XYZ file of N, CA and C in Angstrom:
543
model
N 0.733 -1.388 0.215
C 0.866 0.241 -0.457
C 0.780 1.259 0.660
N 0.339 2.064 -0.866
C 1.558 3.128 -1.140
C 0.570 4.543 0.574
N 2.415 5.322 0.267
C 1.806 6.380 1.759
C 0.705 6.772 1.363
N 0.560 6.787 -0.364
C -0.933 8.131 -0.783
C -1.966 7.697 -0.171
N -1.816 6.488 -0.348
C -3.602 5.794 -0.356
C -3.699 5.485 1.348
N -2.541 4.571 1.851
C -2.798 5.323 3.149
C -2.947 6.133 3.917
N -2.871 8.004 3.201
C -2.935 8.776 3.710
C -4.000 9.082 3.845
N -4.209 8.653 2.948
C -6.140 9.278 2.477
C -6.694 8.304 2.470
N -6.890 7.359 3.495
C -7.082 6.878 3.895
C -7.475 7.000 5.231
N -6.222 7.129 6.115
C -6.879 7.770 7.500
C -7.203 9.483 7.452
N -7.249 10.111 6.173
C -8.241 11.418 5.985
C -9.711 10.714 5.766
N -9.633 9.627 4.975
C -11.657 9.083 5.064
C -11.959 9.921 6.381
N -11.917 8.357 7.297
C -11.359 8.023 8.591
C -11.378 8.704 9.339
N -11.015 10.231 9.200
C -11.365 11.540 9.927
C -12.094 12.070 9.514
N -12.501 12.054 7.979
C -14.067 12.560 7.803
C -15.326 12.127 8.965
N -15.388 10.727 8.516
C -16.079 9.760 8.597
C -16.337 10.381 9.988
N -14.865 10.038 10.575
C -15.733 10.934 12.066
C -16.382 11.720 12.485
N -15.721 12.265 12.323
C -16.339 13.729 12.399
C -17.453 14.458 12.313
N -18.206 13.535 10.923
C -19.762 13.305 10.655
C -20.401 13.004 11.622
N -19.478 11.670 12.364
C -20.111 10.955 13.311
C -20.610 11.789 14.257
N -19.734 13.037 14.762
C -19.610 13.417 15.541
C -21.095 14.747 15.620
N -20.360 15.323 14.488
C -21.524 16.456 14.275
C -23.091 15.891 14.006
N -23.650 14.399 13.574
C -25.107 14.758 13.412
C -25.390 13.550 15.094
N -24.163 13.653 15.791
C -24.456 13.078 17.645
C -24.973 14.056 18.280
N -23.624 14.813 17.653
C -24.792 16.465 18.985
C -26.123 17.632 18.181
N -26.304 16.930 17.337
C -27.836 17.794 16.088
C -28.376 16.890 17.094
N -28.414 16.027 16.957
C -29.410 14.549 17.264
C -29.888 14.474 19.060
N -28.806 15.222 19.485
C -28.878 15.752 21.213
C -29.261 17.256 21.489
N -28.686 17.911 20.604
C -29.372 18.977 20.686
C -31.354 20.155 19.567
N -31.037 19.465 18.446
C -31.334 19.675 17.494
C -32.287 21.339 16.890
N -32.240 21.513 16.093
C -31.725 23.314 15.912
C -32.010 24.326 16.774
N -31.485 25.655 16.260
C -31.148 26.467 17.046
C -32.667 27.176 17.825
N -33.132 27.742 19.422
C -33.471 27.688 18.929
C -32.834 29.437 20.069
N -33.450 30.924 20.692
C -32.881 32.067 20.521
C -33.270 31.231 22.050
N -32.960 30.980 23.624
C -33.174 31.161 25.179
C -33.507 32.086 25.282
N -33.049 33.690 24.962
C -33.074 35.198 25.921
C -32.820 35.785 24.538
N -32.570 37.111 25.302
C -32.555 38.314 24.115
C -30.921 37.290 23.311
N -30.352 38.093 22.708
C -29.906 37.820 21.593
C -28.276 38.480 22.356
N -27.311 38.513 22.238
C -25.833 39.245 23.216
C -25.284 38.936 22.136
N -24.002 39.228 22.534
C -22.289 39.233 22.339
C -21.695 39.240 23.508
N -20.703 38.903 23.623
C -20.571 38.284 25.477
C -18.374 38.473 24.676
N -17.803 38.712 25.765
C -16.726 38.176 25.896
C -16.515 37.241 26.846
N -15.737 36.548 26.493
C -14.766 35.403 28.876
C -14.282 35.366 28.261
N -13.858 35.096 29.026
C -11.736 34.903 30.231
C -11.822 33.358 30.670
N -11.797 32.648 30.585
C -12.247 31.221 30.330
C -10.695 30.812 31.203
N -10.326 30.638 32.722
C -9.629 29.700 33.710
C -10.111 28.613 34.224
N -8.765 27.870 34.117
C -9.505 25.922 34.697
C -8.642 25.142 34.582
N -8.760 24.173 35.336
C -7.578 22.935 35.193
C -8.686 21.671 34.954
N -7.691 20.948 34.475
C -8.644 19.908 34.272
C -7.033 18.451 34.362
N -7.835 17.724 35.262
C -6.244 16.445 35.747
C -5.053 17.289 36.310
N -4.432 17.444 35.729
C -2.574 18.676 36.203
C -1.635 19.117 35.885
N -3.372 19.731 34.563
C -3.252 21.074 33.316
C -3.917 22.130 32.959
N -3.330 22.944 33.563
C -4.223 23.799 33.622
C -3.669 25.011 32.322
N -5.003 25.843 31.627
C -5.939 26.163 30.927
C -6.454 27.866 30.686
N -5.667 28.388 30.250
C -6.730 29.761 29.704
C -7.062 29.777 28.160
N -8.540 29.894 27.841
C -8.439 30.273 26.663
C -9.575 31.971 26.726
N -9.091 32.341 25.802
C -10.218 33.414 25.796
C -11.442 32.901 23.904
N -12.711 33.562 24.979
C -13.639 33.056 23.748
C -14.325 34.370 24.082
N -15.781 34.201 22.266
C -15.833 34.940 21.848
C -17.202 34.364 21.376
N -18.639 34.972 22.477
C -19.762 33.861 22.470
C -20.698 35.442 21.534
N -21.628 34.961 20.525
C -22.641 35.469 19.290
C -24.278 35.103 19.659
N -24.313 35.302 19.536
C -26.181 34.652 20.080
C -27.786 35.011 19.033
N -27.955 35.088 18.146
C -29.301 35.880 17.772
C -30.927 34.835 17.077
N -31.381 35.238 16.355
C -32.249 34.113 16.925
C -31.729 33.793 15.701
N -31.222 33.406 14.506
C -30.429 32.428 13.459
C -29.107 31.352 14.441
N -28.762 32.094 14.889
C -27.919 30.735 14.959
C -26.554 31.252 17.075
N -26.260 30.310 17.116
C -24.701 30.961 18.227
C -23.595 30.609 17.723
N -22.750 31.346 18.282
C -21.479 31.062 17.453
C -20.475 31.085 18.889
N -20.196 30.772 18.867
C -18.746 30.246 19.610
C -17.311 29.947 19.357
N -16.381 30.771 19.546
C -14.329 30.777 19.273
C -14.006 30.714 20.968
N -13.228 29.703 20.733
C -12.098 29.883 21.688
C -10.769 30.082 21.032
N -10.235 30.866 21.596
C -9.041 31.846 20.960
C -7.555 30.686 22.321
N -6.654 30.036 21.818
C -5.861 30.522 23.923
C -5.209 31.244 23.275
N -3.893 31.161 24.090
C -3.587 32.837 24.595
C -2.843 32.943 24.620
N -2.117 32.544 23.527
C -0.877 32.734 21.523
C -2.080 32.866 20.817
N -3.668 33.230 21.152
C -4.014 33.594 19.442
C -4.914 32.528 18.998
N -4.062 31.051 18.772
C -4.490 29.759 17.819
C -5.603 29.572 17.919
N -6.525 29.712 17.420
C -7.751 29.011 17.530
C -8.207 27.900 18.237
N -9.089 27.846 18.966
C -8.808 26.097 19.674
C -9.627 26.006 19.796
N -10.996 26.116 19.192
C -12.222 25.228 18.549
C -12.998 26.410 17.347
N -14.048 26.387 17.103
C -14.854 26.854 16.465
C -16.072 26.633 16.827
N -17.707 26.933 17.447
C -18.803 25.950 17.459
C -20.183 27.313 16.390
N -20.585 26.609 15.956
C -21.408 27.275 15.288
C -22.748 25.694 15.422
N -23.977 26.313 16.403
C -25.692 25.891 16.326
C -26.255 26.206 15.624
N -27.096 25.658 14.662
C -27.967 26.961 13.771
C -29.347 25.875 13.407
N -30.400 25.524 12.031
C -31.217 25.705 12.619
C -30.754 24.024 11.611
N -29.416 23.331 11.672
C -29.300 21.991 10.704
C -28.714 21.252 12.303
N -28.631 22.552 13.467
C -27.655 21.912 14.147
C -26.455 21.306 14.806
N -25.877 20.844 14.780
C -24.280 22.160 16.041
C -22.774 21.072 15.529
N -22.048 22.415 15.080
C -20.426 22.186 14.407
C -20.027 23.014 14.146
N -19.155 21.557 15.305
C -18.171 21.954 15.312
C -16.321 21.470 15.182
N -15.257 22.373 14.388
C -13.825 22.867 14.588
C -13.533 22.883 16.159
N -12.317 21.628 16.420
C -11.255 21.730 16.741
C -10.093 21.660 16.368
N -9.238 22.756 17.482
C -8.038 21.770 17.258
C -7.145 20.540 17.756
N -6.096 19.670 17.581
C -5.612 18.476 18.375
C -4.911 19.329 19.372
N -4.753 19.971 19.463
C -4.063 19.660 20.736
C -5.027 20.477 22.199
N -6.376 20.426 22.168
C -6.452 20.848 23.156
C -6.935 19.503 23.080
N -7.360 19.650 25.038
C -7.594 18.607 25.679
C -9.498 17.376 25.716
N -9.178 16.004 24.332
C -10.545 15.627 25.499
C -11.301 16.645 26.450
N -11.156 16.680 26.928
C -11.578 17.051 27.731
C -12.505 18.223 28.360
N -12.012 19.262 27.086
C -12.292 19.974 27.057
C -13.045 20.545 25.815
N -13.528 19.688 25.224
C -14.386 19.107 24.436
C -14.994 20.862 23.578
N -15.393 21.660 22.713
C -16.037 22.648 22.650
C -18.199 22.439 22.947
N -18.585 21.445 22.771
C -19.494 21.525 23.071
C -20.484 21.101 24.365
N -19.160 20.668 24.789
C -18.723 19.819 26.823
C -19.007 21.463 26.713
N -17.973 22.486 26.317
C -17.525 23.580 26.657
C -19.419 24.781 26.471
N -20.225 24.311 25.823
C -21.182 24.447 25.327
C -22.115 24.193 26.488
N -22.297 22.715 26.805
C -22.877 22.653 27.897
C -23.020 23.491 28.941
N -21.998 23.267 29.948
C -21.364 24.117 30.386
C -21.794 25.335 30.486
N -21.587 26.172 29.946
C -22.634 27.512 28.945
C -23.733 27.293 29.938
N -24.257 26.293 28.655
C -25.875 26.072 28.808
C -26.552 26.362 30.699
N -25.474 24.785 31.221
C -26.248 24.907 32.701
C -25.910 26.986 33.293
N -24.819 27.413 33.287
C -24.631 28.579 34.152
C -25.331 29.886 33.085
N -25.425 29.392 31.968
C -26.566 30.805 31.399
C -27.823 31.186 31.309
N -28.044 29.651 30.470
C -29.360 29.419 30.328
C -30.808 29.846 31.963
N -31.684 29.692 31.817
C -32.992 30.707 32.966
C -32.741 29.026 33.005
N -33.536 28.750 34.171
C -34.559 27.509 34.685
C -34.560 26.981 34.435
N -35.956 27.047 33.964
C -36.714 26.361 32.223
C -36.469 26.573 31.506
N -35.315 27.214 30.712
C -35.128 26.303 29.243
C -34.643 24.927 29.985
N -34.041 25.270 31.630
C -32.391 23.650 31.687
C -33.712 22.920 31.619
N -34.751 22.615 32.738
C -35.275 22.353 33.480
C -36.926 21.340 31.758
N -36.463 22.824 30.907
C -37.590 21.904 29.225
C -36.707 21.147 28.693
N -35.433 21.206 29.065
C -34.442 20.466 28.134
C -34.594 18.918 29.185
N -35.558 18.115 30.079
C -35.410 17.086 30.509
C -34.431 17.259 31.544
N -33.398 18.206 31.970
C -32.687 18.557 32.737
C -33.622 18.422 34.322
N -32.594 18.122 35.456
C -33.231 17.828 37.206
C -31.708 19.052 37.807
N -32.208 20.055 37.012
C -30.913 21.414 38.059
C -32.262 22.192 39.544
N -31.537 21.783 40.775
C -31.985 23.071 41.366
C -30.604 24.603 41.522
N -31.660 25.385 41.794
C -30.452 26.296 42.228
C -31.054 27.353 43.735
N -29.965 27.823 44.292
C -30.395 28.652 45.926
C -30.278 29.586 45.107
N -30.816 30.705 45.455
C -29.322 32.200 45.185
C -28.812 32.216 43.015
N -27.584 32.377 43.413
C -26.071 32.014 42.439
C -25.764 30.597 42.392
N -26.433 29.835 43.014
C -25.808 28.893 42.679
C -26.930 28.251 42.769
N -26.130 26.928 41.399
C -27.421 25.976 40.667
C -25.968 24.458 40.934
N -26.834 23.813 40.702
C -26.843 21.740 41.208
C -27.370 21.285 39.581
N -27.134 21.158 38.793
C -27.075 20.113 37.735
C -27.256 18.136 38.148
N -28.100 17.443 38.108
C -27.952 15.964 38.407
C -28.699 15.134 36.430
N -27.709 15.013 36.822
C -27.870 13.380 35.938
C -28.326 12.582 36.737
N -29.400 10.945 36.328
C -29.387 9.876 37.421
C -29.886 9.771 38.257
N -29.630 11.273 39.517
C -30.153 11.346 41.458
C -28.145 11.814 40.627
N -26.946 11.929 40.899
C -25.822 12.466 40.694
C -26.457 14.024 40.206
N -25.500 14.293 41.499
C -25.504 15.873 41.278
C -23.638 15.038 39.838
N -23.899 16.765 38.605
C -22.621 15.867 37.096
C -21.643 17.725 37.694
N -22.397 18.812 37.997
C -21.668 19.860 37.830
C -22.450 21.309 39.021
N -21.403 21.605 39.218
C -21.392 22.575 40.380
C -21.502 24.397 39.481
N -22.766 25.638 39.784
C -22.553 26.306 39.313
C -22.368 27.739 40.095
N -21.347 28.461 39.969
C -22.146 29.570 41.353
C -21.485 30.617 41.194
N -22.340 32.082 40.383
C -22.023 33.065 40.735
C -21.629 33.682 41.449
N -21.067 34.599 41.178
C -20.033 36.162 42.269
C -20.626 37.109 41.700
N -20.836 38.347 42.625
C -20.720 39.142 42.779
C -22.200 39.999 42.058
N -22.614 39.486 40.909
C -23.517 39.571 40.713
C -25.143 38.996 40.160
N -25.580 38.712 39.927
C -26.930 38.372 38.904
C -27.488 38.600 37.545
N -26.490 39.980 37.392
C -26.326 40.128 35.940
C -25.554 39.239 34.648
N -26.883 38.170 34.531
C -26.439 37.349 33.208
C -24.968 37.191 33.122
N -24.145 37.985 32.020
C -23.208 38.358 30.716
C -22.419 39.071 31.731
N -22.715 39.807 33.362
C -21.385 40.268 34.210
C -20.020 39.462 35.382
N -19.558 39.563 35.517
C -19.075 38.982 36.606
C -18.498 37.871 36.566
N -17.925 37.295 36.927
C -17.666 36.166 37.640
C -18.418 34.528 38.346
N -18.036 33.170 37.113
C -18.493 32.273 37.368
C -18.057 30.921 37.155
N -17.839 30.399 38.198
C -17.748 29.233 38.628
C -17.982 28.041 38.164
N -17.853 27.287 36.781
C -18.379 25.731 37.251
C -17.547 24.660 37.665
N -17.848 23.803 37.825
C -17.313 22.563 38.881
C -18.802 21.549 37.568
N -17.280 20.772 36.735
C -18.095 20.033 35.689
C -17.018 18.110 36.967
N -18.627 17.887 37.824
C -17.560 16.639 37.879
C -17.685 15.696 36.917
N -18.685 15.147 36.138
C -18.751 14.364 35.184
C -17.101 13.856 34.290
N -17.525 15.722 33.740
C -15.996 15.529 33.454
C -14.602 15.984 33.114
N -14.201 16.100 35.334
C -13.509 16.659 35.708
C -12.504 17.530 35.487
N -12.825 18.426 35.224
C -13.005 20.183 35.349
C -13.569 21.175 36.380
N -12.974 22.190 36.027
C -13.222 23.747 36.579
C -12.915 24.681 36.222
N -13.812 25.481 35.674
C -12.924 26.525 34.974
C -13.727 27.938 35.329
N -13.765 28.654 35.518
C -13.918 29.963 36.219
C -13.940 31.468 35.379
N -15.176 31.527 34.242
C -14.930 32.096 33.421
C -15.469 34.567 33.955
N -14.798 35.373 33.474
C -14.782 36.613 33.396
C -15.954 36.351 32.445
N -17.425 37.040 32.050
C -17.978 38.363 30.905
C -17.991 39.189 31.342
N -18.523 39.774 30.496
C -18.233 41.156 30.216
C -19.382 41.146 28.554
N -20.955 41.983 28.399
C -20.805 41.625 27.768
C -20.612 42.778 26.833
N -20.656 42.538 25.360
C -19.461 43.693 24.559
C -20.403 44.402 23.668
N -22.510 43.927 23.430
C -22.665 44.400 22.825
C -24.285 43.057 22.694
N -25.298 43.927 21.375
C -26.027 43.310 21.867
C -26.926 43.274 19.914
N -27.094 41.772 19.793
C -26.607 41.622 18.002
C -29.324 42.202 17.732
N -29.185 43.142 17.201
C -30.436 43.301 17.237
C -31.456 42.796 15.445
């Protein structure tokens, strides 16, 4: 088997796996529906996974048509881009990003932290909220703890997400940069 044939086979397998991942995500989240007002948000994500520390800058834009989430590392390299639109969720991620930090996991955590409680419950999640603290449950077990510190405004201040299921902790500093009309 020539090197060209082998590389073509590997590329084909990689593209097939990506298509499978995207179709699984579409089935899990379905088409995009704006859960609250349109917004543009800048976020600094600092976290730890196992013994690794990470810092990402994220830009989040959501309007009637789609949600766009872009993550950059400290050197400005694209870690991931995620689009959620009428056809589902589409993800492009850098190979160097740790597996536990997949963009769809970060999207889920952002939903846990920022979506209105009634929208999460409508999706079948079991959620408790006590003031600025939320706990997300799966099969009776707590899988994530979210704490909003300093303010009750959705896109201001610090939010801490401890995702027990995935084994990481993220501190998010958010600032709304604009609204989309």
